[in-house]
Coordinates of C-alpha atoms (C1' of nucleotides) in Angstrom, one line a residue:
Chain A
X1 CA 16.8 -20.5 18.6
X2 CA 13.0 -19.7 18.9
X3 CA 10.5 -22.5 17.9
X4 CA 7.5 -21.4 16.1
X5 CA 4.2 -23.2 16.7
X6 CA 3.6 -26.4 15.0
X7 CA 0.3 -25.5 13.3
X8 CA -0.8 -26.1 9.7
X9 CA -0.4 -22.5 8.6
X10 CA 2.5 -21.6 6.3
X11 CA 5.7 -20.5 7.7
X12 CA 5.7 -16.8 6.7
X13 CA 2.3 -16.5 8.6
X14 CA 3.8 -18.0 11.7
X15 CA 6.7 -15.6 11.4
X16 CA 4.1 -12.7 11.0
X17 CA 2.2 -13.9 14.2
X18 CA 5.5 -14.1 16.1
X19 CA 6.3 -10.5 15.1
X20 CA 2.8 -9.2 15.8
X21 CA 2.9 -10.9 19.2
X22 CA 6.2 -9.0 20.1
X23 CA 4.9 -5.6 18.9
X24 CA 3.7 -3.4 21.8
X25 CA 5.0 -5.6 24.5
X26 CA 8.1 -3.4 24.4
X27 CA 10.2 -6.4 23.8
X28 CA 11.9 -4.5 21.0
X29 CA 13.3 -1.5 22.8
X30 CA 12.1 2.0 23.3
X31 CA 13.3 3.0 19.7
X32 CA 10.9 0.4 18.5
X33 CA 13.5 -1.2 16.2
X34 CA 13.0 -4.8 15.2
X35 CA 15.8 -7.2 14.8
X36 CA 17.2 -7.2 11.2
X37 CA 16.2 -9.8 8.6
X38 CA 19.4 -11.7 9.1
X39 CA 18.9 -11.7 12.9
X40 CA 15.5 -13.1 12.6
X41 CA 16.9 -15.8 10.1
X42 CA 19.4 -16.8 12.7
X43 CA 16.9 -16.8 15.7
X44 CA 13.9 -18.3 13.9
X45 CA 15.8 -20.8 11.6
X46 CA 13.9 -19.9 8.4
X47 CA 15.2 -18.5 5.2
X48 CA 15.7 -14.7 4.7
X49 CA 13.1 -14.7 1.9
X50 CA 10.4 -16.1 4.2
X51 CA 11.3 -13.5 6.9
X52 CA 11.4 -10.8 4.2
X53 CA 7.9 -11.7 3.0
X54 CA 6.4 -11.7 6.6
X55 CA 8.0 -8.2 7.1
X56 CA 6.9 -6.9 3.8
X57 CA 3.3 -8.0 4.4
X58 CA 3.2 -6.4 7.8
X59 CA 4.7 -3.3 6.3
X60 CA 2.1 -3.0 3.7
X61 CA -0.7 -3.7 6.3
X62 CA 0.7 -0.8 8.1
X63 CA 2.2 -2.3 11.3
X64 CA 5.8 -1.6 10.3
X65 CA 8.0 1.0 8.6
X66 CA 11.0 -0.1 6.9
X67 CA 14.0 2.0 5.8
X68 CA 16.5 0.6 3.4
X69 CA 19.9 0.7 4.9
X70 CA 18.4 1.5 8.3
X71 CA 16.2 -1.1 9.7
X72 CA 12.7 -2.1 10.5
X73 CA 10.5 -0.2 13.0
X74 CA 7.2 -0.4 14.6
X75 CA 4.8 2.1 13.0
X76 CA 3.4 4.9 15.1
X77 CA -0.3 4.5 16.0
X78 CA -2.6 5.2 13.2
X79 CA -2.4 8.6 11.7
X80 CA -5.0 11.1 12.9
X81 CA -7.2 11.2 9.8
X82 CA -10.5 10.0 9.0
X83 CA -11.9 8.8 5.8
X84 CA -15.1 9.7 4.0
X85 CA -16.6 7.8 1.4
X86 CA -17.7 9.2 -2.0
X87 CA -20.4 7.2 -3.8
X88 CA -21.6 6.9 -7.2
X89 CA -24.3 9.5 -7.5
X90 CA -26.8 7.4 -9.6
X91 CA -26.7 4.6 -7.1
X92 CA -27.0 7.1 -4.2
X93 CA -30.1 8.6 -5.6
X94 CA -31.7 5.2 -6.3
X95 CA -30.7 4.1 -2.8
X96 CA -32.6 7.0 -1.3
X97 CA -35.7 5.7 -3.1
X98 CA -35.7 8.4 -5.7
X99 CA -35.7 8.5 -9.4
X100 CA -32.3 9.0 -11.2
X101 CA -32.2 10.5 -14.7
X102 CA -29.3 11.7 -16.9
X103 CA -29.2 14.3 -19.7
X104 CA -26.2 14.2 -21.9
X105 CA -25.3 17.7 -23.1
X106 CA -22.0 17.0 -24.7
X107 CA -20.2 13.8 -25.9
X108 CA -17.3 14.6 -28.1
X109 CA -13.5 14.2 -28.9
X110 CA -11.4 17.1 -28.3
X111 CA -7.8 18.4 -28.2
X112 CA -7.0 19.2 -24.6
X113 CA -5.9 22.6 -23.5
X114 CA -2.3 22.7 -22.4
X115 CA -3.4 22.7 -18.9
X116 CA -5.6 19.6 -19.3
X117 CA -2.8 17.8 -21.1
X118 CA -0.6 18.6 -18.1
X119 CA -3.2 17.2 -15.7
X120 CA -3.3 14.0 -17.8
X121 CA 0.5 13.9 -17.6
X122 CA 0.6 13.5 -21.5
X123 CA 4.0 13.9 -23.0
X124 CA 2.4 15.2 -26.2
X125 CA -0.9 16.6 -27.4
X126 CA -3.4 13.6 -28.0
X127 CA -7.2 13.9 -28.4
X128 CA -9.4 12.8 -25.4
X129 CA -13.0 12.3 -24.8
X130 CA -15.1 14.9 -23.3
X131 CA -18.6 14.5 -21.7
X132 CA -21.0 16.8 -19.9
X133 CA -23.9 15.2 -18.2
X134 CA -26.6 16.6 -15.8
X135 CA -27.8 14.2 -13.2
X136 CA -31.4 14.6 -11.9
X137 CA -33.0 13.4 -8.8
X138 CA -36.7 13.3 -9.3
X139 CA -36.5 15.8 -12.2
X140 CA -34.5 18.2 -10.0
X141 CA -30.9 18.7 -11.4
X142 CA -28.5 18.0 -8.6
X143 CA -25.1 17.4 -10.2
X144 CA -23.3 18.7 -13.3
X145 CA -20.7 16.2 -14.3
X146 CA -17.9 17.0 -16.7
X147 CA -15.5 14.3 -17.6
X148 CA -12.3 14.0 -19.6
X149 CA -11.4 10.4 -20.5
X150 CA -8.2 8.8 -21.7
X151 CA -9.0 7.1 -24.9
X152 CA -6.1 4.7 -24.7
X153 CA -7.6 3.1 -21.7
X154 CA -11.4 3.5 -22.5
X155 CA -11.7 3.3 -26.3
X156 CA -15.4 3.6 -27.0
X157 CA -16.4 6.1 -24.4
X158 CA -17.8 8.5 -27.1
X159 CA -20.1 5.8 -28.6
X160 CA -22.0 5.0 -25.3
X161 CA -25.5 6.2 -24.5
X162 CA -25.1 7.8 -21.0
X163 CA -28.7 8.6 -20.6
X164 CA -29.0 4.8 -20.0
X165 CA -25.7 3.7 -18.4
X166 CA -24.2 6.1 -15.8
X167 CA -20.8 7.3 -16.9
X168 CA -19.5 6.2 -13.6
X169 CA -20.5 2.7 -14.0
X170 CA -19.2 2.6 -17.5
X171 CA -15.8 3.8 -16.4
X172 CA -15.6 1.5 -13.4
X173 CA -16.5 -1.4 -15.5
X174 CA -14.0 -0.7 -18.3
X175 CA -10.8 0.0 -16.4
X176 CA -9.6 -0.8 -12.8
X177 CA -8.7 2.2 -10.8
X178 CA -5.5 2.0 -8.8
X179 CA -5.4 5.5 -7.4
X180 CA -7.8 8.3 -6.9
X181 CA -7.1 12.0 -6.1
X182 CA -10.0 14.2 -4.8
X183 CA -10.0 17.9 -4.3
X184 CA -13.3 19.3 -2.6
X185 CA -14.0 23.0 -2.6
X186 CA -16.9 25.4 -2.5
X187 CA -17.3 27.6 -5.5
X188 CA -19.9 30.1 -6.6
X189 CA -21.9 28.9 -9.8
X190 CA -20.8 30.4 -13.0
X191 CA -23.5 31.3 -15.6
X192 CA -23.4 28.0 -17.5
X193 CA -23.5 25.9 -14.3
X194 CA -26.2 28.0 -12.9
X195 CA -28.2 27.5 -16.1
X196 CA -27.8 23.7 -16.2
X197 CA -28.5 23.2 -12.5
X198 CA -31.3 25.8 -12.4
X199 CA -29.8 27.8 -9.6
X200 CA -28.8 31.4 -9.4
X201 CA -25.5 32.7 -10.6
X202 CA -23.1 32.9 -7.7
X203 CA -25.0 30.4 -5.6
X204 CA -22.8 28.0 -3.5
X205 CA -21.8 24.8 -5.1
X206 CA -19.9 21.9 -3.8
X207 CA -17.1 21.3 -6.4
X208 CA -15.3 17.9 -6.5
X209 CA -12.2 17.5 -8.7
X210 CA -11.3 13.9 -9.2
X211 CA -8.4 12.2 -11.0
X212 CA -8.2 8.4 -11.4
X213 CA -5.1 6.3 -12.4
X214 CA -4.7 3.0 -13.9
X215 CA -1.3 2.0 -13.2
X216 CA 0.9 5.0 -13.9
X217 CA -1.5 6.4 -16.4
X218 CA -4.3 9.0 -15.7
X219 CA -7.5 7.4 -16.8
X220 CA -10.1 10.1 -16.2
X221 CA -10.4 13.7 -14.9
X222 CA -13.9 14.6 -13.5
X223 CA -15.3 17.8 -12.4
X224 CA -18.4 17.4 -10.4
X225 CA -20.5 20.4 -9.4
X226 CA -23.3 19.9 -6.9
X227 CA -26.0 22.4 -6.3
X228 CA -25.1 23.4 -2.7
X229 CA -28.6 23.8 -1.5
X230 CA -29.8 20.4 -2.9
X231 CA -26.9 18.1 -2.0
X232 CA -24.4 17.2 0.6
X233 CA -21.8 14.5 0.8
X234 CA -22.3 12.3 3.7
X235 CA -20.7 9.3 5.2
X236 CA -20.4 7.3 8.3
X237 CA -17.3 5.3 9.0
X238 CA -15.8 2.9 11.4
X239 CA -12.0 3.2 11.7
X240 CA -11.9 -0.3 13.2
X241 CA -12.4 -2.0 9.9
X242 CA -8.8 -2.6 9.4
X243 CA -6.5 -5.6 10.0
Chain B
X1 CA 8.2 -12.3 -26.2
X2 CA 6.8 -9.1 -24.8
X3 CA 9.2 -6.3 -23.9
X4 CA 8.4 -4.4 -20.7
X5 CA 9.2 -0.7 -20.5
X6 CA 12.7 0.3 -19.7
X7 CA 12.0 2.5 -16.7
X8 CA 13.7 2.5 -13.3
X9 CA 10.8 0.7 -11.5
X10 CA 11.4 -2.8 -10.2
X11 CA 10.5 -5.6 -12.5
X12 CA 7.6 -6.9 -10.6
X13 CA 6.1 -3.4 -10.8
X14 CA 6.3 -3.5 -14.5
X15 CA 4.7 -6.9 -14.6
X16 CA 1.8 -5.4 -12.3
X17 CA 1.5 -2.6 -14.8
X18 CA 1.5 -4.9 -17.7
X19 CA -1.3 -7.0 -16.2
X20 CA -3.4 -4.0 -15.2
X21 CA -3.0 -2.6 -18.5
X22 CA -4.5 -5.7 -20.1
X23 CA -7.3 -6.0 -17.6
X24 CA -10.5 -4.6 -19.0
X25 CA -9.3 -4.4 -22.5
X26 CA -10.9 -7.8 -23.1
X27 CA -7.6 -9.1 -24.1
X28 CA -8.0 -12.1 -21.7
X29 CA -11.1 -13.6 -22.9
X30 CA -14.7 -13.3 -21.9
X31 CA -14.1 -15.9 -19.0
X32 CA -11.6 -13.3 -17.8
X33 CA -8.9 -15.9 -17.3
X34 CA -5.2 -14.7 -17.2
X35 CA -2.3 -16.6 -18.7
X36 CA -0.9 -19.0 -16.2
X37 CA 2.3 -18.1 -14.3
X38 CA 4.5 -20.2 -16.6
X39 CA 2.8 -18.7 -19.7
X40 CA 3.7 -15.3 -18.3
X41 CA 7.2 -16.4 -17.5
X42 CA 7.7 -17.5 -21.2
X43 CA 6.0 -14.5 -22.7
X44 CA 7.7 -11.8 -20.5
X45 CA 11.0 -13.5 -19.9
X46 CA 11.2 -13.1 -16.1
X47 CA 11.3 -15.6 -13.4
X48 CA 8.3 -17.3 -12.1
X49 CA 8.9 -15.9 -8.5
X50 CA 8.6 -12.4 -10.0
X51 CA 5.5 -13.1 -11.8
X52 CA 4.2 -14.7 -8.8
X53 CA 4.9 -11.7 -6.6
X54 CA 3.1 -9.4 -9.1
X55 CA 0.0 -11.6 -9.2
X56 CA -0.1 -12.1 -5.5
X57 CA 0.1 -8.3 -4.8
X58 CA -2.6 -7.6 -7.4
X59 CA -4.7 -10.4 -5.8
X60 CA -4.4 -8.9 -2.3
X61 CA -5.3 -5.5 -3.8
X62 CA -8.5 -7.1 -5.1
X63 CA -7.9 -7.0 -8.8
X64 CA -7.4 -10.7 -9.2
X65 CA -8.8 -13.9 -7.8
X66 CA -6.5 -17.0 -7.8
X67 CA -7.6 -20.5 -7.4
X68 CA -4.9 -23.2 -6.9
X69 CA -5.0 -25.8 -9.5
X70 CA -7.3 -23.7 -11.6
X71 CA -6.0 -20.3 -12.5
X72 CA -6.0 -16.6 -12.2
X73 CA -9.0 -14.5 -13.0
X74 CA -10.0 -10.9 -13.1
X75 CA -12.0 -10.0 -10.0
X76 CA -15.5 -8.6 -10.5
X77 CA -15.5 -4.8 -10.3
X78 CA -15.0 -3.5 -6.7
X79 CA -17.9 -1.9 -4.7
X80 CA -18.3 1.5 -6.3
X81 CA -17.1 3.9 -3.8
X82 CA -14.0 5.8 -3.1
X83 CA -12.7 7.3 0.1
X84 CA -11.2 10.6 0.9
X85 CA -9.2 11.4 4.0
X86 CA -9.9 14.4 6.3
X87 CA -6.9 15.5 8.2
X88 CA -6.3 17.6 11.3
X89 CA -6.1 21.1 10.1
X90 CA -3.3 22.1 12.3
X91 CA -1.2 19.2 11.2
X92 CA -2.0 20.0 7.6
X93 CA -0.9 23.6 7.8
X94 CA 2.2 22.8 9.4
X95 CA 2.9 20.1 6.8
X96 CA 2.6 22.6 4.1
X97 CA 5.4 24.5 5.8
X98 CA 3.2 27.3 6.9
X99 CA 2.5 28.6 10.4
X100 CA -0.6 27.7 12.4
X101 CA -2.2 29.7 15.0
X102 CA -5.5 29.5 16.9
X103 CA -7.8 32.1 18.4
X104 CA -10.3 31.0 21.0
X105 CA -13.5 33.0 20.7
X106 CA -15.6 30.9 23.1
X107 CA -15.0 28.2 25.7
X108 CA -18.0 27.6 27.9
X109 CA -20.5 25.3 29.3
X110 CA -24.0 25.6 27.9
X111 CA -27.4 23.9 28.1
X112 CA -27.9 22.4 24.6
X113 CA -30.9 23.4 22.4
X114 CA -33.4 20.7 21.9
X115 CA -32.0 20.0 18.5
X116 CA -28.5 19.8 19.7
X117 CA -29.6 17.4 22.5
X118 CA -31.2 15.3 19.8
X119 CA -28.0 15.1 17.9
X120 CA -26.2 14.1 21.0
X121 CA -28.8 11.4 21.4
X122 CA -29.2 12.6 25.0
X123 CA -32.3 11.2 26.8
X124 CA -32.6 14.4 28.9
X125 CA -31.1 17.8 29.0
X126 CA -27.5 17.8 30.4
X127 CA -24.9 20.6 30.0
X128 CA -22.1 20.4 27.4
X129 CA -18.9 22.0 26.5
X130 CA -19.0 24.5 23.6
X131 CA -16.0 26.2 21.9
X132 CA -15.6 28.3 19.0
X133 CA -12.0 28.7 17.6
X134 CA -10.5 30.3 14.5
X135 CA -7.6 28.7 12.8
X136 CA -5.1 30.7 11.0
X137 CA -2.7 29.8 8.4
X138 CA 0.1 32.5 8.3
X139 CA -2.2 35.0 9.9
X140 CA -5.0 34.3 7.4
X141 CA -8.2 32.9 9.0
X142 CA -8.9 29.7 7.0
X143 CA -11.3 27.7 9.3
X144 CA -13.9 28.5 11.8
X145 CA -14.4 25.6 14.2
X146 CA -17.4 25.3 16.5
X147 CA -17.4 22.1 18.8
X148 CA -19.8 20.7 21.2
X149 CA -18.3 18.1 23.5
X150 CA -19.9 15.6 25.8
X151 CA -18.5 16.1 29.2
X152 CA -19.1 12.6 30.5
X153 CA -16.3 11.5 28.0
X154 CA -14.0 14.5 28.1
X155 CA -14.2 16.1 31.5
X156 CA -11.8 19.0 31.4
X157 CA -12.4 20.2 28.1
X158 CA -13.3 23.7 29.3
X159 CA -10.1 24.2 31.2
X160 CA -7.7 23.7 28.3
X161 CA -5.8 26.4 26.5
X162 CA -6.6 25.7 22.8
X163 CA -4.4 28.5 21.6
X164 CA -1.6 26.1 22.5
X165 CA -2.9 22.6 21.9
X166 CA -5.3 22.0 18.9
X167 CA -8.8 21.0 19.9
X168 CA -8.5 18.1 17.5
X169 CA -5.3 16.8 19.1
X170 CA -6.8 17.1 22.6
X171 CA -9.9 15.3 21.8
X172 CA -8.0 12.4 19.9
X173 CA -5.8 12.0 22.7
X174 CA -8.5 11.9 25.4
X175 CA -10.9 9.5 23.8
X176 CA -10.8 6.7 21.1
X177 CA -13.1 7.4 18.3
X178 CA -15.0 4.3 17.2
X179 CA -17.2 5.9 14.5
X180 CA -17.3 9.1 12.6
X181 CA -20.1 10.7 10.6
X182 CA -19.4 13.4 8.1
X183 CA -21.6 15.7 6.1
X184 CA -20.0 18.1 3.7
X185 CA -21.9 21.0 2.0
X186 CA -21.3 24.2 0.5
X187 CA -23.0 27.1 2.1
X188 CA -22.9 31.0 1.9
X189 CA -21.2 32.7 4.8
X190 CA -23.4 34.3 7.3
X191 CA -22.7 37.6 8.9
X192 CA -20.8 36.2 11.9
X193 CA -18.8 33.6 9.9
X194 CA -17.9 36.3 7.4
X195 CA -16.6 38.5 10.1
X196 CA -14.5 35.9 11.8
X197 CA -13.1 34.5 8.5
X198 CA -12.6 37.9 7.0
X199 CA -14.7 37.2 3.9
X200 CA -17.8 38.7 2.3
X201 CA -21.2 37.8 3.6
X202 CA -22.6 35.3 1.2
X203 CA -19.1 34.2 0.1
X204 CA -19.1 30.3 -0.7
X205 CA -17.7 28.3 2.2
X206 CA -17.1 24.5 2.6
X207 CA -19.0 23.3 5.5
X208 CA -18.1 20.1 7.3
X209 CA -20.5 18.7 10.0
X210 CA -18.8 15.8 12.0
X211 CA -20.2 13.6 14.8
X212 CA -17.8 11.2 16.5
X213 CA -18.8 8.4 18.7
X214 CA -17.0 6.5 21.4
X215 CA -18.8 3.2 21.7
X216 CA -22.5 3.9 21.6
X217 CA -22.1 7.5 22.9
X218 CA -21.8 10.6 20.8
X219 CA -18.5 12.2 22.0
X220 CA -18.3 15.4 19.9
X221 CA -20.2 17.3 17.3
X222 CA -18.2 19.7 15.1
X223 CA -19.1 22.3 12.6
X224 CA -16.2 23.3 10.6
X225 CA -16.4 26.2 8.1
X226 CA -13.7 26.8 5.7
X227 CA -13.3 29.9 3.6
X228 CA -14.0 28.5 0.2
X229 CA -11.6 30.7 -1.6
X230 CA -8.8 29.8 0.7
X231 CA -9.1 26.1 1.2
X232 CA -9.9 22.9 -0.2
X233 CA -10.0 19.3 1.0
X234 CA -7.6 17.2 -1.0
X235 CA -6.6 13.6 -0.8
X236 CA -4.9 10.9 -2.8
X237 CA -5.8 7.3 -2.2
X238 CA -4.7 3.9 -3.3
X239 CA -7.3 1.3 -3.0
X240 CA -4.6 -1.2 -3.2
X241 CA -3.3 -0.6 0.3
X242 CA -5.4 -3.3 1.9
X243 CA -4.4 -6.7 2.9
Chain C
dC1 C1' -20.7 -48.1 -17.4
dA2 C1' -18.4 -46.5 -13.3
dT3 C1' -14.8 -46.0 -10.4
dA4 C1' -9.9 -45.6 -9.3
dC5 C1' -5.7 -44.2 -10.8
dA6 C1' -2.3 -41.6 -13.3
dT7 C1' -1.1 -37.5 -15.3
dA8 C1' -0.6 -32.8 -16.4
dC9 C1' -1.1 -28.3 -14.9
dA10 C1' -2.4 -24.7 -12.0
dT11 C1' -1.1 -22.0 -7.8
dG12 C1' 1.4 -22.1 -3.1
dT13 C1' 5.4 -22.2 -0.2
dA14 C1' 10.3 -22.5 1.0
dT15 C1' 15.2 -22.1 0.3
dA16 C1' 19.7 -20.7 -1.4
dT17 C1' 22.1 -17.5 -3.7
dA18 C1' 23.5 -13.2 -5.9
dC19 C1' 23.5 -8.6 -6.7
dT20 C1' 21.7 -3.7 -5.9
dT21 C1' 20.7 0.5 -3.4
dT22 C1' 20.5 3.2 0.6
dT23 C1' 22.2 4.6 4.8
dG24 C1' 25.2 5.3 8.9
dC25 C1' 29.5 5.4 10.5
dC26 C1' 34.6 5.1 11.2
dC27 C1' 38.7 6.8 10.0
dG28 C1' 42.2 9.2 7.7
dA29 C1' 43.8 13.3 4.9
dG30 C1' 44.0 18.0 4.9
Chain D
dC1 C1' 38.2 20.0 13.6
dT2 C1' 36.2 19.1 9.2
dC3 C1' 35.3 16.9 5.1
dG4 C1' 35.1 13.0 2.3
dG5 C1' 36.1 8.1 1.0
dG6 C1' 35.3 3.7 1.9
dC7 C1' 33.4 0.1 4.5
dA8 C1' 29.6 -2.4 6.7
dA9 C1' 25.0 -3.3 7.5
dA10 C1' 20.3 -3.2 6.2
dA11 C1' 16.7 -3.6 3.2
dG12 C1' 15.2 -4.3 -2.0
dT13 C1' 15.2 -7.1 -6.0
dA14 C1' 15.7 -11.1 -9.1
dT15 C1' 16.5 -15.8 -10.2
dA16 C1' 16.8 -20.9 -10.1
dT17 C1' 15.1 -24.7 -7.9
dA18 C1' 12.5 -27.9 -5.4
dC19 C1' 8.5 -29.6 -3.5
dA20 C1' 3.6 -29.2 -1.9
dT21 C1' -1.1 -29.0 -2.8
dG22 C1' -5.3 -28.6 -5.4
dT23 C1' -8.1 -29.4 -9.8
dA24 C1' -9.4 -31.2 -14.1
dT25 C1' -9.1 -34.8 -17.3
dG26 C1' -8.3 -38.8 -19.7
dT27 C1' -7.6 -43.8 -19.2
dA28 C1' -7.4 -48.3 -17.8
dT29 C1' -9.7 -51.7 -15.1
dG30 C1' -13.3 -54.0 -12.7

DNA sequence: CATACATACATGTATATACTTTTGCCCGAG
DNA sequence: CTCGGGCAAAAGTATATACATGTATGTATG
């Protein structure tokens, strides 16, 4: 029987500390398999629910991997990927000390195309909101922003004045985002895009496709086109900001 | 009594979805206070532990704020930014079930231009490693990869065979990255890029500029050019994966 | 009137118990 | 030797219960 430290912290935290202290010391074999919940119950003298909570939280924090029916394992060192941050364009422009202005080209209710309804994961055809806005930095158009919005989550989208409130701000305020999908690509400007952004047809544009979810429901689909010569996505990131 | 959806997902997930769906609709008053655990138990017909777990996870995901003795409240909107993930291209290609191959065009030691030395934050001119590699997905060139590497951190870079080990893997293995800077833009292909990627001059390319630091020292500078028509950066991200 | 106490109610922690789902493996039938 | 059934083990979920701890509030008492 192992005795956990006699501090003020809750029991499941002590169990977490105990497990963390034993990760990396090689104490748990070269297959990096932890004792089972029931073994920990026996060796630590706490209930299985408490052990389970400790293990679940360490798993969600990325330290462990658990397989039902198999066991609990130490997670491999962090996956080789880096993150970049995508900011709200209005805020970004203002932060650079420049003036931001929006021009609303379209704000309407439409029936989605079959393809769009599919992207929304709609079982049947329901009408959705559709907006097209051009964002200016010091009177120079930098971003063409087309959005499709799920009206069941954001009811009054079509009644807003998006030349005053940025669409992004309104959406973020109205509904919590639980998941985001991004696809970034480079595309040549089509005729309409070129006209709105004041660039040549065929000029390189950065194209950002974004879907956001609230729970299991697709909340918004956005297609953001940036004039390639006038804009780039940038970020600086420290991986060491995790627990 | 509210009836939760009859799906296969666990009960606490349904409770989380139910709560998320009610956040932002203004359903829970202008003080943004949620019903107490016991009220949710009564209205949803589940046990308090299940409600508690749902609320605890939403709290740790940043959606809620809980005060013992007071109640549960909707958290103020999170900082408005989202993250996208940039993966190792070799790993990405293999994960898609395709074949990855590299062709090393250049691997040499050079004296940096003044501009480059500035990017490295070098006080004086020191020689650096320089590599140019084309990455193929099933014999189709998708990425032109130019790297400048700080020899004081990665000594034997010029002696590796990068048709066998991906440059990325080698660098990640050799030195820990403490900070990353990314700039993504869309550019037309110049003559040389077009030739190496097998695309037309002027075709849209995704251009990724990356600097990595190890401590206070710039370790690598990379210029990655993706054939726009053949590649897009994608990612799906759940903000709720924090502790 | 002000302070102290009692009370109610909120979330936090801990346990015991039961059942479900997934997986790995042994063992026997063919 | 192979296939498949069945069993055991592991994590996952759900509940009932109890007690701990923190907060707000009303009330009795000095």
